[in-house]
């Protein structure tokens, strides 16, 4: 099987503009506050790095890892936290940063996980959104770009842990 990533879904330029727009929304909504960004590994690592540099607020940063993969292209409802954050979030503004919201299982689990620790506020931030695939009732508060039901790779997103370093987002074709 050949994997083809020549179909560009989102260009580098669109990525930059979208990150800047989300950062402006966050900066405006949290004026005068401190915000803790928690990135979901591994997919969010590039988006997180770009986003925090565009946000004009005092920020703290950490990463969490959740895994759920049944196979290489879809997650199931059984999401496990495999690496947790290491500080107290009580009374803090939390932003959970994800590469994509697909079925919604991962973000539902992460949101529940943090809600138990009494933060002041939790909002979800996803670069991509595949609304047609949603299985659970959850939406992201800040969405970059909505995409159709295609398998996206690049800009942190992977297939079998590959293609994360593409500077654009491609639609993966199985030839
Ligand atoms: P969910 O739990 O189904 O919402 O899926 C969330 C996770 O599935 C994301 O963090 C991604 O790691 C992965 N995922 C879902 N769709 C895609 C895709 O199109 N490309 C790459 N990874 C994806
Ligand atoms: Mg992921």
Tab-separated table of C-alpha atoms and ligand atoms in Angstrom:
chain	number	residue	atom	x	y	z
A	1	UNK	CA	0.000	0.000	0.000
A	2	UNK	CA	1.306	3.438	-0.968
A	3	UNK	CA	0.586	6.504	1.126
A	4	UNK	CA	0.160	9.718	-0.818
A	5	UNK	CA	0.207	13.161	0.816
A	6	UNK	CA	0.268	15.338	-2.278
A	7	UNK	CA	-3.304	16.614	-1.891
A	8	UNK	CA	-3.033	19.789	0.152
A	9	UNK	CA	-6.028	20.443	2.374
A	10	UNK	CA	-4.688	23.502	4.216
A	11	UNK	CA	-1.686	25.552	3.116
A	12	UNK	CA	1.030	26.959	5.376
A	13	UNK	CA	-0.350	30.417	4.802
A	14	UNK	CA	-3.888	29.401	5.854
A	15	UNK	CA	-2.439	27.686	8.918
A	16	UNK	CA	-0.633	30.884	9.963
A	17	UNK	CA	-3.716	33.054	9.487
A	18	UNK	CA	-5.896	30.612	11.394
A	19	UNK	CA	-3.498	30.338	14.342
A	20	UNK	CA	-3.328	34.127	14.526
A	21	UNK	CA	-7.129	34.446	14.495
A	22	UNK	CA	-7.578	31.878	17.307
A	23	UNK	CA	-4.823	33.558	19.339
A	24	UNK	CA	-6.556	36.914	18.987
A	25	UNK	CA	-9.861	35.434	20.165
A	26	UNK	CA	-8.183	33.879	23.216
A	27	UNK	CA	-6.260	37.079	23.997
A	28	UNK	CA	-9.483	39.078	23.839
A	29	UNK	CA	-11.555	36.593	25.900
A	30	UNK	CA	-8.986	36.274	28.703
A	31	UNK	CA	-7.850	39.922	28.998
A	32	UNK	CA	-6.318	40.551	32.415
A	33	UNK	CA	-6.170	36.826	33.277
A	34	UNK	CA	-3.511	34.161	33.405
A	35	UNK	CA	-4.110	31.078	31.257
A	36	UNK	CA	-2.761	27.526	31.459
A	37	UNK	CA	-2.370	25.829	28.080
A	38	UNK	CA	-2.445	22.042	28.242
A	39	UNK	CA	-1.504	20.397	24.952
A	40	UNK	CA	-2.671	16.901	24.071
A	41	UNK	CA	0.324	14.888	22.928
A	42	UNK	CA	1.470	14.133	20.430
A	43	UNK	CA	-0.602	15.762	17.715
A	44	UNK	CA	-0.952	19.208	19.295
A	45	UNK	CA	2.756	19.900	19.769
A	46	UNK	CA	3.224	22.150	16.720
A	47	UNK	CA	-0.118	23.974	16.993
A	48	UNK	CA	0.557	24.582	20.689
A	49	UNK	CA	4.013	26.018	19.973
A	50	UNK	CA	2.640	28.352	17.304
A	51	UNK	CA	-0.437	29.355	19.285
A	52	UNK	CA	1.258	30.339	22.548
A	53	UNK	CA	3.655	32.616	20.675
A	54	UNK	CA	0.720	34.560	19.197
A	55	UNK	CA	-1.188	34.910	22.472
A	56	UNK	CA	-0.577	38.136	24.349
A	57	UNK	CA	-1.341	36.966	27.916
A	58	UNK	CA	0.670	35.520	30.804
A	59	UNK	CA	0.651	31.757	30.137
A	60	UNK	CA	1.800	28.532	31.738
A	61	UNK	CA	2.225	25.381	29.692
A	62	UNK	CA	2.100	21.632	30.115
A	63	UNK	CA	1.221	18.524	28.134
A	64	UNK	CA	-0.993	15.515	28.727
A	65	UNK	CA	-1.204	12.306	26.768
A	66	UNK	CA	-4.379	10.356	26.144
A	67	UNK	CA	-4.514	7.271	24.015
A	68	UNK	CA	-7.432	5.440	22.561
A	69	UNK	CA	-6.431	4.042	19.244
A	70	UNK	CA	-8.246	0.912	18.110
A	71	UNK	CA	-6.615	1.100	14.718
A	72	UNK	CA	-4.666	3.664	12.745
A	73	UNK	CA	-7.463	5.967	11.634
A	74	UNK	CA	-10.120	6.017	14.340
A	75	UNK	CA	-10.356	6.199	18.104
A	76	UNK	CA	-12.745	4.323	20.369
A	77	UNK	CA	-14.541	5.428	23.508
A	78	UNK	CA	-12.038	3.816	25.837
A	79	UNK	CA	-9.659	6.745	26.311
A	80	UNK	CA	-6.820	6.346	28.826
A	81	UNK	CA	-4.627	9.097	30.264
A	82	UNK	CA	-1.071	7.812	29.850
A	83	UNK	CA	0.816	10.964	30.929
A	84	UNK	CA	-0.757	13.477	33.281
A	85	UNK	CA	0.176	17.066	34.134
A	86	UNK	CA	2.157	17.647	37.284
A	87	UNK	CA	0.623	20.692	38.994
A	88	UNK	CA	-2.560	21.822	40.695
A	89	UNK	CA	-5.126	23.453	38.381
A	90	UNK	CA	-7.630	24.461	41.050
A	91	UNK	CA	-8.967	27.975	40.363
A	92	UNK	CA	-7.039	28.290	37.069
A	93	UNK	CA	-8.164	29.083	33.533
A	94	UNK	CA	-7.455	25.929	31.523
A	95	UNK	CA	-7.278	25.674	27.752
A	96	UNK	CA	-6.990	22.151	26.381
A	97	UNK	CA	-5.209	22.229	23.031
A	98	UNK	CA	-5.862	19.441	20.510
A	99	UNK	CA	-4.913	18.924	16.891
A	100	UNK	CA	-8.392	17.751	15.857
A	101	UNK	CA	-11.799	16.864	17.237
A	102	UNK	CA	-13.175	13.819	15.460
A	103	UNK	CA	-15.545	11.476	17.356
A	104	UNK	CA	-15.134	13.710	20.441
A	105	UNK	CA	-14.144	10.817	22.733
A	106	UNK	CA	-10.686	12.158	23.560
A	107	UNK	CA	-11.775	15.688	24.425
A	108	UNK	CA	-14.724	14.459	26.456
A	109	UNK	CA	-12.352	12.340	28.540
A	110	UNK	CA	-9.820	15.161	28.960
A	111	UNK	CA	-12.505	17.656	29.934
A	112	UNK	CA	-13.976	15.280	32.542
A	113	UNK	CA	-10.480	14.558	33.850
A	114	UNK	CA	-9.758	18.256	34.491
A	115	UNK	CA	-13.248	19.206	35.691
A	116	UNK	CA	-12.739	16.897	38.694
A	117	UNK	CA	-9.891	19.175	39.846
A	118	UNK	CA	-11.964	22.361	40.182
A	119	UNK	CA	-10.426	24.741	37.674
A	120	UNK	CA	-11.954	28.207	37.350
A	121	UNK	CA	-12.750	27.573	33.708
A	122	UNK	CA	-12.060	24.972	30.978
A	123	UNK	CA	-12.197	25.685	27.267
A	124	UNK	CA	-11.336	23.427	24.349
A	125	UNK	CA	-9.203	24.582	21.437
A	126	UNK	CA	-8.811	22.447	18.326
A	127	UNK	CA	-7.038	23.314	15.120
A	128	UNK	CA	-9.273	21.046	13.021
A	129	UNK	CA	-12.828	19.832	13.446
A	130	UNK	CA	-14.528	16.958	11.604
A	131	UNK	CA	-18.145	17.596	12.687
A	132	UNK	CA	-19.616	14.822	10.531
A	133	UNK	CA	-17.763	12.195	12.593
A	134	UNK	CA	-18.951	13.252	16.062
A	135	UNK	CA	-20.202	10.396	18.275
A	136	UNK	CA	-20.441	12.206	21.614
A	137	UNK	CA	-22.097	15.480	22.479
A	138	UNK	CA	-19.128	17.811	22.763
A	139	UNK	CA	-17.966	20.831	20.794
A	140	UNK	CA	-14.751	22.773	20.784
A	141	UNK	CA	-14.895	26.372	22.047
A	142	UNK	CA	-12.237	27.603	19.623
A	143	UNK	CA	-12.060	25.887	16.225
A	144	UNK	CA	-9.515	26.597	13.523
A	145	UNK	CA	-10.915	24.977	10.383
A	146	UNK	CA	-13.781	22.546	9.803
A	147	UNK	CA	-12.897	19.773	7.373
A	148	UNK	CA	-14.908	17.032	5.660
A	149	UNK	CA	-14.479	13.363	6.565
A	150	UNK	CA	-10.958	12.958	5.182
A	151	UNK	CA	-7.899	11.674	7.024
A	152	UNK	CA	-5.666	14.675	7.620
A	153	UNK	CA	-1.892	14.544	8.191
A	154	UNK	CA	0.822	17.150	8.742
A	155	UNK	CA	1.187	20.104	11.112
A	156	UNK	CA	1.407	17.614	13.993
A	157	UNK	CA	-1.226	15.174	12.769
A	158	UNK	CA	-0.037	11.694	11.960
A	159	UNK	CA	-0.847	8.414	10.347
A	160	UNK	CA	0.983	5.605	12.172
A	161	UNK	CA	3.191	8.298	13.776
A	162	UNK	CA	4.354	9.551	10.369
A	163	UNK	CA	3.918	12.852	8.494
A	164	UNK	CA	3.731	15.049	11.624
A	165	UNK	CA	6.473	17.303	10.248
A	166	UNK	CA	4.732	18.316	7.008
A	167	UNK	CA	4.423	22.118	7.215
A	168	UNK	CA	0.982	21.994	5.533
A	169	UNK	CA	-2.035	19.732	6.132
A	170	UNK	CA	-2.606	17.057	3.527
A	171	UNK	CA	-5.387	14.646	2.870
A	172	UNK	CA	-3.920	11.136	3.144
A	173	UNK	CA	-4.677	8.856	0.169
A	174	UNK	CA	-4.146	5.115	0.314
A	175	UNK	CA	-3.037	4.104	-3.183
B	1	LIG	P1	-11.461	11.655	18.735
B	1	LIG	O1	-11.284	11.090	20.105
B	1	LIG	O2	-12.147	10.657	17.818
B	1	LIG	O3	-12.146	13.001	18.683
B	1	LIG	O4	-10.082	11.771	18.071
B	1	LIG	C1	-9.122	12.549	18.516
B	1	LIG	C2	-7.776	12.030	18.086
B	1	LIG	O5	-7.838	11.155	16.946
B	1	LIG	C3	-6.975	13.197	17.648
B	1	LIG	O6	-6.236	13.727	18.709
B	1	LIG	C4	-6.071	12.594	16.615
B	1	LIG	O7	-4.927	12.075	17.262
B	1	LIG	C5	-6.816	11.443	16.033
B	1	LIG	N1	-7.399	11.777	14.716
B	1	LIG	C6	-8.705	11.926	14.420
B	1	LIG	N2	-8.874	12.258	13.140
B	1	LIG	C7	-7.633	12.347	12.610
B	1	LIG	C8	-7.137	12.693	11.297
B	1	LIG	O8	-7.854	13.009	10.338
B	1	LIG	N3	-5.786	12.670	11.162
B	1	LIG	C9	-4.934	12.347	12.173
B	1	LIG	N4	-5.351	12.039	13.402
B	1	LIG	C10	-6.697	12.038	13.616
B	2	LIG	MG1	-4.068	13.244	19.008
